[in-house]
mmCIF file of C-alpha atoms in Angstrom:
data_model
loop_
_atom_site.group_PDB
_atom_site.id
_atom_site.type_symbol
_atom_site.label_atom_id
_atom_site.label_comp_id
_atom_site.label_asym_id
_atom_site.label_seq_id
_atom_site.Cartn_x
_atom_site.Cartn_y
_atom_site.Cartn_z
ATOM 1 C CA MET A 1 -9.694 -82.130 -73.972
ATOM 2 C CA TYR A 2 -11.663 -78.977 -73.084
ATOM 3 C CA THR A 3 -13.245 -80.730 -70.102
ATOM 4 C CA LEU A 4 -9.856 -81.947 -68.905
ATOM 5 C CA THR A 5 -8.414 -78.406 -69.119
ATOM 6 C CA LYS A 6 -11.390 -77.021 -67.237
ATOM 7 C CA PHE A 7 -11.020 -79.709 -64.574
ATOM 8 C CA VAL A 8 -7.285 -78.971 -64.129
ATOM 9 C CA CYS A 9 -7.950 -75.211 -63.923
ATOM 10 C CA LEU A 10 -10.483 -75.794 -61.135
ATOM 11 C CA PHE A 11 -8.662 -78.583 -59.330
ATOM 12 C CA LEU A 12 -5.188 -76.965 -59.221
ATOM 13 C CA PRO A 13 -6.281 -73.861 -57.240
ATOM 14 C CA LEU A 14 -8.194 -76.066 -54.797
ATOM 15 C CA LEU A 15 -5.124 -78.230 -54.316
ATOM 16 C CA LEU A 16 -2.928 -75.190 -53.680
ATOM 17 C CA MET A 17 -5.436 -73.636 -51.271
ATOM 18 C CA SER A 18 -5.718 -76.829 -49.273
ATOM 19 C CA SER A 19 -1.946 -76.901 -48.783
ATOM 20 C CA CYS A 20 -2.073 -73.568 -46.954
ATOM 21 C CA SER A 21 -2.014 -73.824 -43.208
ATOM 22 C CA ASN A 22 -3.525 -71.555 -40.617
ATOM 23 C CA SER A 23 -1.048 -72.725 -37.973
ATOM 24 C CA GLU A 24 1.168 -69.658 -38.346
ATOM 25 C CA ASP A 25 1.616 -67.436 -35.323
ATOM 26 C CA PRO A 26 -0.883 -64.551 -35.698
ATOM 27 C CA ASP A 27 1.154 -62.408 -33.265
ATOM 28 C CA TYR A 28 2.465 -59.143 -34.656
ATOM 29 C CA PRO A 29 4.111 -55.992 -33.294
ATOM 30 C CA THR A 30 1.811 -53.493 -31.633
ATOM 31 C CA VAL A 31 0.740 -50.778 -34.047
ATOM 32 C CA ALA A 32 0.167 -47.090 -33.317
ATOM 33 C CA SER A 33 -0.031 -43.868 -35.273
ATOM 34 C CA SER A 34 2.942 -42.433 -33.377
ATOM 35 C CA ILE A 35 5.860 -44.580 -32.263
ATOM 36 C CA PHE A 36 8.637 -43.448 -29.923
ATOM 37 C CA ASN A 37 11.120 -46.291 -29.633
ATOM 38 C CA ASP A 38 14.435 -44.619 -30.524
ATOM 39 C CA VAL A 39 17.317 -45.253 -28.127
ATOM 40 C CA LEU A 40 20.848 -43.898 -27.872
ATOM 41 C CA ILE A 41 23.716 -46.258 -27.111
ATOM 42 C CA GLU A 42 27.294 -45.578 -26.159
ATOM 43 C CA VAL A 43 29.960 -48.246 -25.941
ATOM 44 C CA LEU A 44 32.789 -47.496 -23.521
ATOM 45 C CA ASP A 45 35.953 -49.261 -22.497
ATOM 46 C CA SER A 46 36.620 -50.098 -18.846
ATOM 47 C CA GLU A 47 38.130 -46.626 -18.332
ATOM 48 C CA GLY A 48 35.088 -44.789 -19.728
ATOM 49 C CA ASN A 49 36.504 -43.915 -23.163
ATOM 50 C CA SER A 50 34.189 -44.158 -26.184
ATOM 51 C CA LEU A 51 34.800 -47.096 -28.520
ATOM 52 C CA ILE A 52 32.564 -45.824 -31.327
ATOM 53 C CA ASP A 53 35.562 -44.761 -33.417
ATOM 54 C CA ASN A 54 37.090 -48.240 -32.994
ATOM 55 C CA GLU A 55 36.492 -50.000 -36.325
ATOM 56 C CA ALA A 56 36.817 -53.516 -34.859
ATOM 57 C CA ILE A 57 34.171 -52.743 -32.220
ATOM 58 C CA MET A 58 31.775 -51.205 -34.747
ATOM 59 C CA ASN A 59 32.212 -54.137 -37.164
ATOM 60 C CA GLY A 60 31.430 -56.563 -34.341
ATOM 61 C CA LEU A 61 28.337 -54.651 -33.175
ATOM 62 C CA SER A 62 24.816 -55.917 -33.799
ATOM 63 C CA PHE A 63 21.340 -55.399 -32.393
ATOM 64 C CA ILE A 64 19.012 -58.390 -32.443
ATOM 65 C CA GLY A 65 15.239 -58.344 -31.949
ATOM 66 C CA ARG A 66 12.606 -61.072 -32.022
ATOM 67 C CA ASP A 67 13.360 -64.183 -34.083
ATOM 68 C CA GLY A 68 16.958 -63.085 -34.685
ATOM 69 C CA TYR A 69 15.942 -60.023 -36.696
ATOM 70 C CA LYS A 70 18.899 -57.632 -37.063
ATOM 71 C CA ILE A 71 17.975 -54.057 -36.243
ATOM 72 C CA PRO A 72 19.770 -51.337 -38.216
ATOM 73 C CA PHE A 73 21.707 -48.622 -36.426
ATOM 74 C CA HIS A 74 23.793 -45.581 -37.284
ATOM 75 C CA THR A 75 26.211 -43.209 -35.609
ATOM 76 C CA VAL A 76 25.106 -39.642 -34.897
ATOM 77 C CA GLU A 77 26.896 -36.667 -33.438
ATOM 78 C CA ILE A 78 25.305 -34.861 -30.526
ATOM 79 C CA GLY A 79 27.450 -31.849 -29.785
ATOM 80 C CA ASP A 80 31.003 -33.130 -29.888
ATOM 81 C CA GLU A 81 30.011 -36.655 -28.859
ATOM 82 C CA LYS A 82 29.470 -39.590 -31.243
ATOM 83 C CA ILE A 83 26.729 -41.973 -30.209
ATOM 84 C CA ILE A 84 24.785 -44.860 -31.743
ATOM 85 C CA ARG A 85 21.109 -44.412 -32.521
ATOM 86 C CA THR A 86 18.782 -47.343 -33.114
ATOM 87 C CA VAL A 87 15.264 -48.477 -32.248
ATOM 88 C CA PHE A 88 14.062 -50.810 -29.532
ATOM 89 C CA PRO A 89 11.766 -53.508 -30.980
ATOM 90 C CA LEU A 90 8.051 -52.906 -30.402
ATOM 91 C CA PRO A 91 6.252 -55.346 -28.106
ATOM 92 C CA MET A 92 4.238 -58.095 -29.687
ATOM 93 C CA GLU A 93 0.473 -57.831 -29.431
ATOM 94 C CA SER A 94 0.387 -60.937 -27.200
ATOM 95 C CA SER A 95 2.589 -59.225 -24.592
ATOM 96 C CA MET A 96 0.303 -56.187 -24.306
ATOM 97 C CA SER A 97 -2.136 -55.740 -21.439
ATOM 98 C CA TYR A 98 -4.845 -53.128 -21.970
ATOM 99 C CA SER A 99 -7.276 -51.292 -19.748
ATOM 100 C CA ASP A 100 -10.945 -52.285 -20.067
ATOM 101 C CA ASP A 101 -11.677 -49.343 -22.378
ATOM 102 C CA ARG A 102 -8.465 -50.065 -24.389
ATOM 103 C CA LYS A 103 -7.313 -46.459 -23.974
ATOM 104 C CA GLU A 104 -4.097 -47.506 -22.208
ATOM 105 C CA GLY A 105 -1.826 -50.479 -22.299
ATOM 106 C CA TYR A 106 1.593 -51.779 -21.381
ATOM 107 C CA GLY A 107 3.862 -54.294 -23.064
ATOM 108 C CA GLU A 108 7.440 -55.520 -23.084
ATOM 109 C CA SER A 109 9.995 -56.570 -25.655
ATOM 110 C CA ASN A 110 13.624 -57.662 -25.732
ATOM 111 C CA LEU A 111 16.753 -56.434 -27.449
ATOM 112 C CA THR A 112 20.081 -58.252 -27.548
ATOM 113 C CA VAL A 113 23.219 -56.209 -28.130
ATOM 114 C CA ASN A 114 26.286 -58.096 -29.342
ATOM 115 C CA VAL A 115 29.620 -56.305 -29.063
ATOM 116 C CA ASN A 116 32.633 -58.367 -30.203
ATOM 117 C CA GLY A 117 31.555 -61.550 -28.455
ATOM 118 C CA PHE A 118 29.955 -59.829 -25.461
ATOM 119 C CA LYS A 119 26.196 -60.278 -25.248
ATOM 120 C CA PHE A 120 23.895 -57.873 -23.403
ATOM 121 C CA ASN A 121 20.188 -58.635 -22.949
ATOM 122 C CA LEU A 122 17.828 -55.716 -22.458
ATOM 123 C CA ARG A 123 14.106 -55.624 -21.672
ATOM 124 C CA GLY A 124 12.064 -52.590 -22.634
ATOM 125 C CA LYS A 125 8.695 -51.562 -21.222
ATOM 126 C CA PHE A 126 6.269 -49.660 -23.466
ATOM 127 C CA HIS A 127 3.225 -47.528 -22.703
ATOM 128 C CA TYR A 128 0.365 -47.380 -25.197
ATOM 129 C CA THR A 129 -2.226 -44.581 -25.141
ATOM 130 C CA CYS A 130 -5.259 -44.085 -27.321
ATOM 131 C CA THR A 131 -7.679 -41.166 -27.397
ATOM 132 C CA TYR A 132 -10.183 -42.879 -29.674
ATOM 133 C CA PRO A 133 -10.088 -46.668 -29.127
ATOM 134 C CA ASN A 134 -12.777 -47.414 -31.748
ATOM 135 C CA MET A 135 -10.907 -45.649 -34.564
ATOM 136 C CA TYR A 136 -7.505 -45.914 -36.186
ATOM 137 C CA GLY A 137 -5.221 -43.006 -35.424
ATOM 138 C CA GLY A 138 -4.897 -40.860 -32.356
ATOM 139 C CA ASN A 139 -2.840 -43.493 -30.563
ATOM 140 C CA GLY A 140 0.782 -43.817 -29.637
ATOM 141 C CA ILE A 141 3.293 -46.170 -28.104
ATOM 142 C CA LYS A 142 6.428 -45.071 -26.279
ATOM 143 C CA ILE A 143 9.290 -46.855 -24.604
ATOM 144 C CA ILE A 144 9.301 -45.797 -20.953
ATOM 145 C CA GLU A 145 11.840 -48.086 -19.272
ATOM 146 C CA ILE A 146 14.770 -50.310 -20.132
ATOM 147 C CA HIS A 147 16.195 -52.916 -17.760
ATOM 148 C CA SER A 148 19.273 -55.107 -17.759
ATOM 149 C CA ASN A 149 20.661 -57.407 -15.075
ATOM 150 C CA ASN A 150 24.179 -56.888 -16.396
ATOM 151 C CA PRO A 151 26.258 -54.613 -14.117
ATOM 152 C CA ASN A 152 28.131 -53.285 -17.191
ATOM 153 C CA VAL A 153 24.927 -51.750 -18.583
ATOM 154 C CA SER A 154 23.432 -48.526 -17.275
ATOM 155 C CA ILE A 155 20.334 -46.706 -18.484
ATOM 156 C CA SER A 156 19.656 -42.973 -18.235
ATOM 157 C CA GLU A 157 17.567 -40.372 -20.024
ATOM 158 C CA ASP A 158 19.305 -37.951 -22.380
ATOM 159 C CA ALA A 159 17.330 -35.253 -24.249
ATOM 160 C CA ASN A 160 14.039 -37.214 -24.150
ATOM 161 C CA PHE A 161 15.741 -40.409 -25.337
ATOM 162 C CA LEU A 162 16.608 -43.398 -23.206
ATOM 163 C CA LYS A 163 20.381 -43.788 -23.272
ATOM 164 C CA ILE A 164 22.060 -47.140 -22.795
ATOM 165 C CA THR A 165 25.713 -47.157 -21.727
ATOM 166 C CA ILE A 166 27.609 -50.416 -22.183
ATOM 167 C CA LYS A 167 31.083 -50.913 -20.716
ATOM 168 C CA ILE A 168 33.251 -53.650 -22.169
ATOM 169 C CA ALA A 169 36.846 -54.692 -21.629
ATOM 170 C CA SER A 170 38.878 -53.535 -24.626
ATOM 171 C CA ASP A 171 41.948 -55.226 -26.050
#
């Protein structure tokens, strides 16, 4: 019985380890010691009035990153204006292109904004800088551009943040 128990204790871990697969995607978001990917978003009706106080609009609002991941957001007040603040997803390591010395790099990622059945696709461009490429730390990644082909989306810079303005037809 002792030999059988010993055999099971050795065989079971080997069986479990052999069932593991290395076929998973090794791609992961780019990492840096300082990350600047915050964005401001305002949602306006066709006449330019803010819809952030509209409960139906806010309940139907979502931000989607890679693989359908929902990105959290919150409302902030800047002066007397209410605006949405969230983060743009970081680019995946596979989308990054680096300089030969790996001190600089660029990458892109996507964000989908859903507002009550309206879908807006955005593409963000990031810039990576590193002072010490052979060490951890001393590096940063920052969103530098956002693009959309939708004519109802405009992008501007507001107080060192990229600001996305989305116009939708309200009921």
